[in-house]
């Protein structure tokens, strides 16, 4: 009989901060204390709070230890497991009050979340199918096996589930199209390409709860009348791929994949295809081309994949998170699901919260929550007491929303009308030190280099937009640049073949819409209000703070700083090349920029 | 049949037709750079964008299938703006050396810029800067002029099957190259020259015609390739009674514009000084020019002296199937089965 259960996170984030070493140390330490049969260790999937990893939770008490290292283990075992004294220094501390929190339920990062797609992540051992089954796994499939295809489709339709891969297309409708296109062969494809930089929700689901996705895939196959699926996972996700392979093998052994599933007569096969990692390969038609062994370039739609997809056959493509929701909806029912969220957007969405917030990581929230709640409650507000400036939502081709939108509900339609999009759920928070022009330039440089090169507006247009933005951030902007950017952005949006080009201008359009004054400051005043664009900075020395120590004069490569010893120094603007070396060297914080 | 409206005119076309095909039926012009009816549509160049009522974005006429009741506009401000913007963008990355470009006068980029009154791009910035590939004797590849329409890639994959070239890199650096960007001679290219024929701009230039005449100075003569019995149609481009260059004839029913290296580039013999133009008979050890009548008489008299198996016939791939059939029939009538053909060698 085990007395305690310890969950050590073995998601990619915690593994890289040392959780496997923690596991090894714990194993040895338990042996030393002869406690191996009293404490059960589980390597779990991601808890989302990667910033505080490795995460280490002790049950049944539910004590949440974070940033645990192998060196901490002897103390943890001795003090807590043996003597029962909570090791305070390893508890989570509230960033504002600095109070220690013992249970993870009390941590604001978790308390506002609603973890549906992530229901098992961090809770079960993803390499053990029994743990999934104990928590209700494969009940949805069992139910679906007793239903007609159209009834399954209607159930998903009335749940209101919309695709989590970006476009938010109603999943039930997509299934119905694929169902109605008759063919001897049909495919289900699970899109696990996850190319948005900084997004890792799909990876976490695959690593932490692979069966939830497999179950969703099989249900989709049952609904549209398909007997084979491809799971397209980027090769940069080796752990996800390994766990998926393990999960498929276990499900096969249990008769949940393969011929005659649970004696129903329905057979289904799941293949894994490793993608070489191009952002555009997440676009559904490019993804299909890639599975077929072609270069990942989008194809014109129509025909849509539901009509003519993989190898010309009707194909239903869904995102990982979408499918993880499917298995839950089938188990818990439509009414339960559609009670969560808003009128047009049901359920929850996982966001990868990063940038200048106190708590970064993965959070799953009900649709309709406000941006303010995500950023200030879950995210714990802006780091270092700075001021919130904007939030980029929807990945590199999402939009950038200002403070006036903080109380906006997060759902598909509101985000789109504000010029942003749900996208795959990237959320980057910016503070007052972020330059909005530079931000647009940064995202565009990503989309430009990831453009597949097929169509003219995207390939050439994003390049010219990027060049204009580069010139503006270097102080070489001209008045016509703003209308020119606007014109180009609309042309690229309106004329591009696939979603990449059609959305790539969003960061430019939204920053122009909400922060045009910053563009103007760069162009007309040759000034970067956020003080980020190197070429536009003016360094000066605050005479009050300068002690005349001469440290700066020794590092300035152009000899721009002069002054007598122990007297305040001055910087010659003409000679200064804005390298910033002096500011880095000054011990008295006397060198400022404007 | 599907019925739709384009610019207010009604038209009926077969199900599965594209908007472009429907517009064609009404003689409504839609510019294209990446379209070729022999190849699967890709919708890459975005020159054929049209407005379809109730559609959110502009649609590529070359690839969108018609739908019952569709209402299409090809002549709106939004459509023209999109096309102009595309031309602006292509020009911003194109060497404007039309004065010496072989394609001048036969270039679709030039034609459309003329149509829309665009003489230079309003965008300045980086341009492609690639070395020429002159590695093969037949044509020059200048990827600085390439507009990445993909026609050459598709003709090479879909029609020839050689698959010698494809797109490499991404974004602005996208380029059509052989494997590893090696010179074309080191690739599986068979130099059929079909890519040269489909290229809408001056990126692929046949060496034979260089500085031999402007397109408008050349007279096009349609003919059948003399090299083998397939009977591919060729377009000969002639100036001052001299064939300057050759292209496949897209109207030929036998070949629909397809060629092989011989038909496309093997024209040196045409105007070669040593080319045999009249029959020759060796008399007293010297070859002498004679009439066709004398030559045929000589052959007939020699054939008459041979009996049955003493005679053998050797036929040529330059003859058609029908000619080859007649040839073997003729020899069998003369009593021999000793018949062979150069294609077996
Ligand atoms: C450039 C681009 C990248 C995309 N990347 C992804 C991705 O990484 N993962 C994903 O699920 N969908 C991605 N999509 C969306 C897919 O094309 C497709 O809409 C989605 O997989 C459909 O699944 P859903 O209906 O379940 O959302 C991308 C789309 C575009 C245009
Ligand atoms: S929009 Fe961009 S990524 Fe999409 S097909 Fe065109 S060039 Fe490729
Ligand atoms: S070389 Fe010519 S045919 Fe080939 S992609 Fe470039 S422009 Fe098109």
PDB file of N, CA and C in Angstrom, chain A residues 345-410:
ATOM      1  N   UNK A 345     -18.747  30.918 -29.062  1.00  0.00           N
ATOM      2  CA  UNK A 345     -17.508  30.173 -28.829  1.00  0.00           C
ATOM      3  C   UNK A 345     -17.674  29.345 -27.569  1.00  0.00           C
ATOM      4  N   UNK A 346     -17.802  28.045 -27.772  1.00  0.00           N
ATOM      5  CA  UNK A 346     -18.046  27.171 -26.623  1.00  0.00           C
ATOM      6  C   UNK A 346     -16.742  26.573 -26.100  1.00  0.00           C
ATOM      7  N   UNK A 347     -16.809  26.166 -24.839  1.00  0.00           N
ATOM      8  CA  UNK A 347     -15.687  25.440 -24.264  1.00  0.00           C
ATOM      9  C   UNK A 347     -14.566  26.343 -23.790  1.00  0.00           C
ATOM     10  N   UNK A 348     -13.353  25.804 -23.880  1.00  0.00           N
ATOM     11  CA  UNK A 348     -12.186  26.512 -23.360  1.00  0.00           C
ATOM     12  C   UNK A 348     -11.162  26.696 -24.460  1.00  0.00           C
ATOM     13  N   UNK A 349     -10.146  27.485 -24.184  1.00  0.00           N
ATOM     14  CA  UNK A 349      -9.017  27.584 -25.114  1.00  0.00           C
ATOM     15  C   UNK A 349      -7.729  27.620 -24.298  1.00  0.00           C
ATOM     16  N   UNK A 350      -6.731  26.919 -24.805  1.00  0.00           N
ATOM     17  CA  UNK A 350      -5.426  26.957 -24.136  1.00  0.00           C
ATOM     18  C   UNK A 350      -4.605  28.095 -24.732  1.00  0.00           C
ATOM     19  N   UNK A 351      -3.996  28.874 -23.887  1.00  0.00           N
ATOM     20  CA  UNK A 351      -3.102  29.934 -24.363  1.00  0.00           C
ATOM     21  C   UNK A 351      -1.691  29.694 -23.847  1.00  0.00           C
ATOM     22  N   UNK A 352      -0.728  30.064 -24.669  1.00  0.00           N
ATOM     23  CA  UNK A 352       0.665  30.038 -24.223  1.00  0.00           C
ATOM     24  C   UNK A 352       1.003  31.478 -23.871  1.00  0.00           C
ATOM     25  N   UNK A 353       0.994  31.726 -22.586  1.00  0.00           N
ATOM     26  CA  UNK A 353       1.168  33.091 -22.093  1.00  0.00           C
ATOM     27  C   UNK A 353       2.655  33.373 -21.911  1.00  0.00           C
ATOM     28  N   UNK A 354       3.164  34.383 -22.628  1.00  0.00           N
ATOM     29  CA  UNK A 354       4.587  34.715 -22.483  1.00  0.00           C
ATOM     30  C   UNK A 354       4.753  36.220 -22.518  1.00  0.00           C
ATOM     31  N   UNK A 355       5.982  36.648 -22.473  1.00  0.00           N
ATOM     32  CA  UNK A 355       6.276  38.071 -22.530  1.00  0.00           C
ATOM     33  C   UNK A 355       6.504  38.622 -21.136  1.00  0.00           C
ATOM     34  N   UNK A 356       6.040  39.860 -20.936  1.00  0.00           N
ATOM     35  CA  UNK A 356       6.417  40.591 -19.732  1.00  0.00           C
ATOM     36  C   UNK A 356       5.439  40.383 -18.583  1.00  0.00           C
ATOM     37  N   UNK A 357       4.845  39.198 -18.467  1.00  0.00           N
ATOM     38  CA  UNK A 357       3.971  38.947 -17.315  1.00  0.00           C
ATOM     39  C   UNK A 357       4.756  38.182 -16.246  1.00  0.00           C
ATOM     40  N   UNK A 358       4.235  38.235 -15.021  1.00  0.00           N
ATOM     41  CA  UNK A 358       4.934  37.555 -13.926  1.00  0.00           C
ATOM     42  C   UNK A 358       4.900  36.045 -14.078  1.00  0.00           C
ATOM     43  N   UNK A 359       3.733  35.500 -14.438  1.00  0.00           N
ATOM     44  CA  UNK A 359       3.632  34.049 -14.596  1.00  0.00           C
ATOM     45  C   UNK A 359       3.505  33.712 -16.074  1.00  0.00           C
ATOM     46  N   UNK A 360       4.479  33.020 -16.603  1.00  0.00           N
ATOM     47  CA  UNK A 360       4.335  32.590 -17.982  1.00  0.00           C
ATOM     48  C   UNK A 360       4.062  31.100 -17.984  1.00  0.00           C
ATOM     49  N   UNK A 361       3.494  30.623 -19.068  1.00  0.00           N
ATOM     50  CA  UNK A 361       3.222  29.198 -19.178  1.00  0.00           C
ATOM     51  C   UNK A 361       1.932  28.951 -19.929  1.00  0.00           C
ATOM     52  N   UNK A 362       1.428  27.722 -19.805  1.00  0.00           N
ATOM     53  CA  UNK A 362       0.209  27.343 -20.507  1.00  0.00           C
ATOM     54  C   UNK A 362      -0.973  27.522 -19.588  1.00  0.00           C
ATOM     55  N   UNK A 363      -2.045  28.146 -20.092  1.00  0.00           N
ATOM     56  CA  UNK A 363      -3.227  28.213 -19.262  1.00  0.00           C
ATOM     57  C   UNK A 363      -4.446  27.916 -20.121  1.00  0.00           C
ATOM     58  N   UNK A 364      -5.358  27.185 -19.570  1.00  0.00           N
ATOM     59  CA  UNK A 364      -6.592  26.879 -20.283  1.00  0.00           C
ATOM     60  C   UNK A 364      -7.731  27.606 -19.597  1.00  0.00           C
ATOM     61  N   UNK A 365      -8.443  28.423 -20.373  1.00  0.00           N
ATOM     62  CA  UNK A 365      -9.466  29.278 -19.776  1.00  0.00           C
ATOM     63  C   UNK A 365     -10.786  29.106 -20.519  1.00  0.00           C
ATOM     64  N   UNK A 366     -11.908  29.355 -19.822  1.00  0.00           N
ATOM     65  CA  UNK A 366     -13.183  29.296 -20.532  1.00  0.00           C
ATOM     66  C   UNK A 366     -13.276  30.446 -21.533  1.00  0.00           C
ATOM     67  N   UNK A 367     -13.863  30.200 -22.690  1.00  0.00           N
ATOM     68  CA  UNK A 367     -14.097  31.260 -23.660  1.00  0.00           C
ATOM     69  C   UNK A 367     -14.922  32.349 -23.007  1.00  0.00           C
ATOM     70  N   UNK A 368     -14.628  33.579 -23.363  1.00  0.00           N
ATOM     71  CA  UNK A 368     -15.407  34.675 -22.809  1.00  0.00           C
ATOM     72  C   UNK A 368     -14.723  35.359 -21.639  1.00  0.00           C
ATOM     73  N   UNK A 369     -13.690  34.744 -21.092  1.00  0.00           N
ATOM     74  CA  UNK A 369     -12.895  35.385 -20.044  1.00  0.00           C
ATOM     75  C   UNK A 369     -12.290  36.647 -20.647  1.00  0.00           C
ATOM     76  N   UNK A 370     -11.981  37.639 -19.838  1.00  0.00           N
ATOM     77  CA  UNK A 370     -11.416  38.850 -20.437  1.00  0.00           C
ATOM     78  C   UNK A 370      -9.903  38.741 -20.510  1.00  0.00           C
ATOM     79  N   UNK A 371      -9.348  39.564 -21.383  1.00  0.00           N
ATOM     80  CA  UNK A 371      -7.889  39.608 -21.495  1.00  0.00           C
ATOM     81  C   UNK A 371      -7.277  40.036 -20.162  1.00  0.00           C
ATOM     82  N   UNK A 372      -7.993  40.943 -19.481  1.00  0.00           N
ATOM     83  CA  UNK A 372      -7.460  41.435 -18.211  1.00  0.00           C
ATOM     84  C   UNK A 372      -7.307  40.278 -17.213  1.00  0.00           C
ATOM     85  N   UNK A 373      -8.307  39.417 -17.175  1.00  0.00           N
ATOM     86  CA  UNK A 373      -8.222  38.294 -16.230  1.00  0.00           C
ATOM     87  C   UNK A 373      -7.032  37.388 -16.569  1.00  0.00           C
ATOM     88  N   UNK A 374      -6.859  37.146 -17.857  1.00  0.00           N
ATOM     89  CA  UNK A 374      -5.743  36.268 -18.228  1.00  0.00           C
ATOM     90  C   UNK A 374      -4.418  36.915 -17.848  1.00  0.00           C
ATOM     91  N   UNK A 375      -4.278  38.190 -18.198  1.00  0.00           N
ATOM     92  CA  UNK A 375      -2.973  38.827 -18.028  1.00  0.00           C
ATOM     93  C   UNK A 375      -2.705  39.193 -16.565  1.00  0.00           C
ATOM     94  N   UNK A 376      -3.736  39.708 -15.886  1.00  0.00           N
ATOM     95  CA  UNK A 376      -3.478  40.200 -14.538  1.00  0.00           C
ATOM     96  C   UNK A 376      -3.750  39.186 -13.435  1.00  0.00           C
ATOM     97  N   UNK A 377      -4.711  38.283 -13.651  1.00  0.00           N
ATOM     98  CA  UNK A 377      -4.957  37.297 -12.605  1.00  0.00           C
ATOM     99  C   UNK A 377      -4.084  36.065 -12.819  1.00  0.00           C
ATOM    100  N   UNK A 378      -4.273  35.430 -13.968  1.00  0.00           N
ATOM    101  CA  UNK A 378      -3.484  34.226 -14.226  1.00  0.00           C
ATOM    102  C   UNK A 378      -2.024  34.590 -14.418  1.00  0.00           C
ATOM    103  N   UNK A 379      -1.800  35.619 -15.231  1.00  0.00           N
ATOM    104  CA  UNK A 379      -0.418  36.017 -15.532  1.00  0.00           C
ATOM    105  C   UNK A 379       0.224  36.783 -14.383  1.00  0.00           C
ATOM    106  N   UNK A 380      -0.553  37.195 -13.419  1.00  0.00           N
ATOM    107  CA  UNK A 380       0.020  37.881 -12.264  1.00  0.00           C
ATOM    108  C   UNK A 380       0.481  39.301 -12.570  1.00  0.00           C
ATOM    109  N   UNK A 381      -0.006  39.873 -13.665  1.00  0.00           N
ATOM    110  CA  UNK A 381       0.344  41.262 -13.965  1.00  0.00           C
ATOM    111  C   UNK A 381       1.704  41.402 -14.630  1.00  0.00           C
ATOM    112  N   UNK A 382       2.087  42.657 -14.819  1.00  0.00           N
ATOM    113  CA  UNK A 382       3.306  42.946 -15.583  1.00  0.00           C
ATOM    114  C   UNK A 382       4.523  42.869 -14.667  1.00  0.00           C
ATOM    115  N   UNK A 383       5.575  42.339 -15.205  1.00  0.00           N
ATOM    116  CA  UNK A 383       6.832  42.197 -14.460  1.00  0.00           C
ATOM    117  C   UNK A 383       7.409  43.530 -14.015  1.00  0.00           C
ATOM    118  N   UNK A 384       8.135  43.512 -12.937  1.00  0.00           N
ATOM    119  CA  UNK A 384       8.892  44.651 -12.429  1.00  0.00           C
ATOM    120  C   UNK A 384       8.038  45.905 -12.275  1.00  0.00           C
ATOM    121  N   UNK A 385       6.751  45.725 -12.014  1.00  0.00           N
ATOM    122  CA  UNK A 385       5.873  46.870 -11.771  1.00  0.00           C
ATOM    123  C   UNK A 385       5.714  47.807 -12.951  1.00  0.00           C
ATOM    124  N   UNK A 386       6.022  47.326 -14.153  1.00  0.00           N
ATOM    125  CA  UNK A 386       5.899  48.221 -15.314  1.00  0.00           C
ATOM    126  C   UNK A 386       4.456  48.299 -15.777  1.00  0.00           C
ATOM    127  N   UNK A 387       4.252  49.112 -16.807  1.00  0.00           N
ATOM    128  CA  UNK A 387       2.904  49.363 -17.281  1.00  0.00           C
ATOM    129  C   UNK A 387       2.594  48.462 -18.477  1.00  0.00           C
ATOM    130  N   UNK A 388       1.363  47.956 -18.501  1.00  0.00           N
ATOM    131  CA  UNK A 388       0.926  47.152 -19.653  1.00  0.00           C
ATOM    132  C   UNK A 388       0.825  48.046 -20.884  1.00  0.00           C
ATOM    133  N   UNK A 389       1.274  47.515 -22.019  1.00  0.00           N
ATOM    134  CA  UNK A 389       1.116  48.313 -23.228  1.00  0.00           C
ATOM    135  C   UNK A 389       0.229  47.625 -24.259  1.00  0.00           C
ATOM    136  N   UNK A 390       0.508  46.372 -24.551  1.00  0.00           N
ATOM    137  CA  UNK A 390      -0.265  45.698 -25.601  1.00  0.00           C
ATOM    138  C   UNK A 390      -0.096  44.197 -25.451  1.00  0.00           C
ATOM    139  N   UNK A 391      -0.998  43.468 -26.122  1.00  0.00           N
ATOM    140  CA  UNK A 391      -0.862  42.022 -26.123  1.00  0.00           C
ATOM    141  C   UNK A 391      -1.051  41.516 -27.546  1.00  0.00           C
ATOM    142  N   UNK A 392      -0.111  40.673 -27.978  1.00  0.00           N
ATOM    143  CA  UNK A 392      -0.202  40.092 -29.322  1.00  0.00           C
ATOM    144  C   UNK A 392      -0.890  38.744 -29.177  1.00  0.00           C
ATOM    145  N   UNK A 393      -2.045  38.604 -29.839  1.00  0.00           N
ATOM    146  CA  UNK A 393      -2.808  37.355 -29.704  1.00  0.00           C
ATOM    147  C   UNK A 393      -2.898  36.653 -31.040  1.00  0.00           C
ATOM    148  N   UNK A 394      -2.692  35.353 -31.023  1.00  0.00           N
ATOM    149  CA  UNK A 394      -2.912  34.562 -32.232  1.00  0.00           C
ATOM    150  C   UNK A 394      -1.648  34.246 -32.986  1.00  0.00           C
ATOM    151  N   UNK A 395      -0.506  34.360 -32.325  1.00  0.00           N
ATOM    152  CA  UNK A 395       0.737  33.989 -32.988  1.00  0.00           C
ATOM    153  C   UNK A 395       1.262  35.105 -33.873  1.00  0.00           C
ATOM    154  N   UNK A 396       2.263  34.774 -34.697  1.00  0.00           N
ATOM    155  CA  UNK A 396       2.942  35.801 -35.484  1.00  0.00           C
ATOM    156  C   UNK A 396       2.016  36.493 -36.480  1.00  0.00           C
ATOM    157  N   UNK A 397       0.903  35.847 -36.832  1.00  0.00           N
ATOM    158  CA  UNK A 397       0.022  36.535 -37.763  1.00  0.00           C
ATOM    159  C   UNK A 397      -1.267  36.951 -37.067  1.00  0.00           C
ATOM    160  N   UNK A 398      -1.190  37.038 -35.767  1.00  0.00           N
ATOM    161  CA  UNK A 398      -2.322  37.561 -35.009  1.00  0.00           C
ATOM    162  C   UNK A 398      -2.243  39.070 -34.961  1.00  0.00           C
ATOM    163  N   UNK A 399      -2.973  39.637 -34.020  1.00  0.00           N
ATOM    164  CA  UNK A 399      -2.979  41.093 -33.950  1.00  0.00           C
ATOM    165  C   UNK A 399      -2.569  41.570 -32.580  1.00  0.00           C
ATOM    166  N   UNK A 400      -2.272  42.848 -32.508  1.00  0.00           N
ATOM    167  CA  UNK A 400      -1.727  43.434 -31.308  1.00  0.00           C
ATOM    168  C   UNK A 400      -2.763  44.386 -30.726  1.00  0.00           C
ATOM    169  N   UNK A 401      -3.270  44.061 -29.531  1.00  0.00           N
ATOM    170  CA  UNK A 401      -4.350  44.864 -28.972  1.00  0.00           C
ATOM    171  C   UNK A 401      -3.865  45.726 -27.808  1.00  0.00           C
ATOM    172  N   UNK A 402      -4.373  46.964 -27.734  1.00  0.00           N
ATOM    173  CA  UNK A 402      -3.921  47.902 -26.707  1.00  0.00           C
ATOM    174  C   UNK A 402      -4.745  47.775 -25.432  1.00  0.00           C
ATOM    175  N   UNK A 403      -4.421  48.643 -24.475  1.00  0.00           N
ATOM    176  CA  UNK A 403      -5.052  48.594 -23.167  1.00  0.00           C
ATOM    177  C   UNK A 403      -6.569  48.726 -23.238  1.00  0.00           C
ATOM    178  N   UNK A 404      -7.050  49.530 -24.207  1.00  0.00           N
ATOM    179  CA  UNK A 404      -8.497  49.750 -24.294  1.00  0.00           C
ATOM    180  C   UNK A 404      -9.256  48.455 -24.585  1.00  0.00           C
ATOM    181  N   UNK A 405      -8.553  47.404 -24.993  1.00  0.00           N
ATOM    182  CA  UNK A 405      -9.229  46.137 -25.285  1.00  0.00           C
ATOM    183  C   UNK A 405      -9.108  45.127 -24.153  1.00  0.00           C
ATOM    184  N   UNK A 406      -8.546  45.544 -23.027  1.00  0.00           N
ATOM    185  CA  UNK A 406      -8.284  44.575 -21.963  1.00  0.00           C
ATOM    186  C   UNK A 406      -9.552  43.933 -21.425  1.00  0.00           C
ATOM    187  N   UNK A 407     -10.663  44.658 -21.482  1.00  0.00           N
ATOM    188  CA  UNK A 407     -11.871  44.084 -20.923  1.00  0.00           C
ATOM    189  C   UNK A 407     -12.710  43.379 -21.967  1.00  0.00           C
ATOM    190  N   UNK A 408     -12.099  43.210 -23.111  1.00  0.00           N
ATOM    191  CA  UNK A 408     -12.765  42.507 -24.197  1.00  0.00           C
ATOM    192  C   UNK A 408     -12.797  41.016 -23.897  1.00  0.00           C
ATOM    193  N   UNK A 409     -13.940  40.370 -24.151  1.00  0.00           N
ATOM    194  CA  UNK A 409     -13.973  38.926 -23.923  1.00  0.00           C
ATOM    195  C   UNK A 409     -13.141  38.201 -24.981  1.00  0.00           C
ATOM    196  N   UNK A 410     -12.544  37.116 -24.550  1.00  0.00           N
ATOM    197  CA  UNK A 410     -11.742  36.335 -25.475  1.00  0.00           C
ATOM    198  C   UNK A 410     -12.631  35.276 -26.122  1.00  0.00           C
TER     199      UNK A 410
END
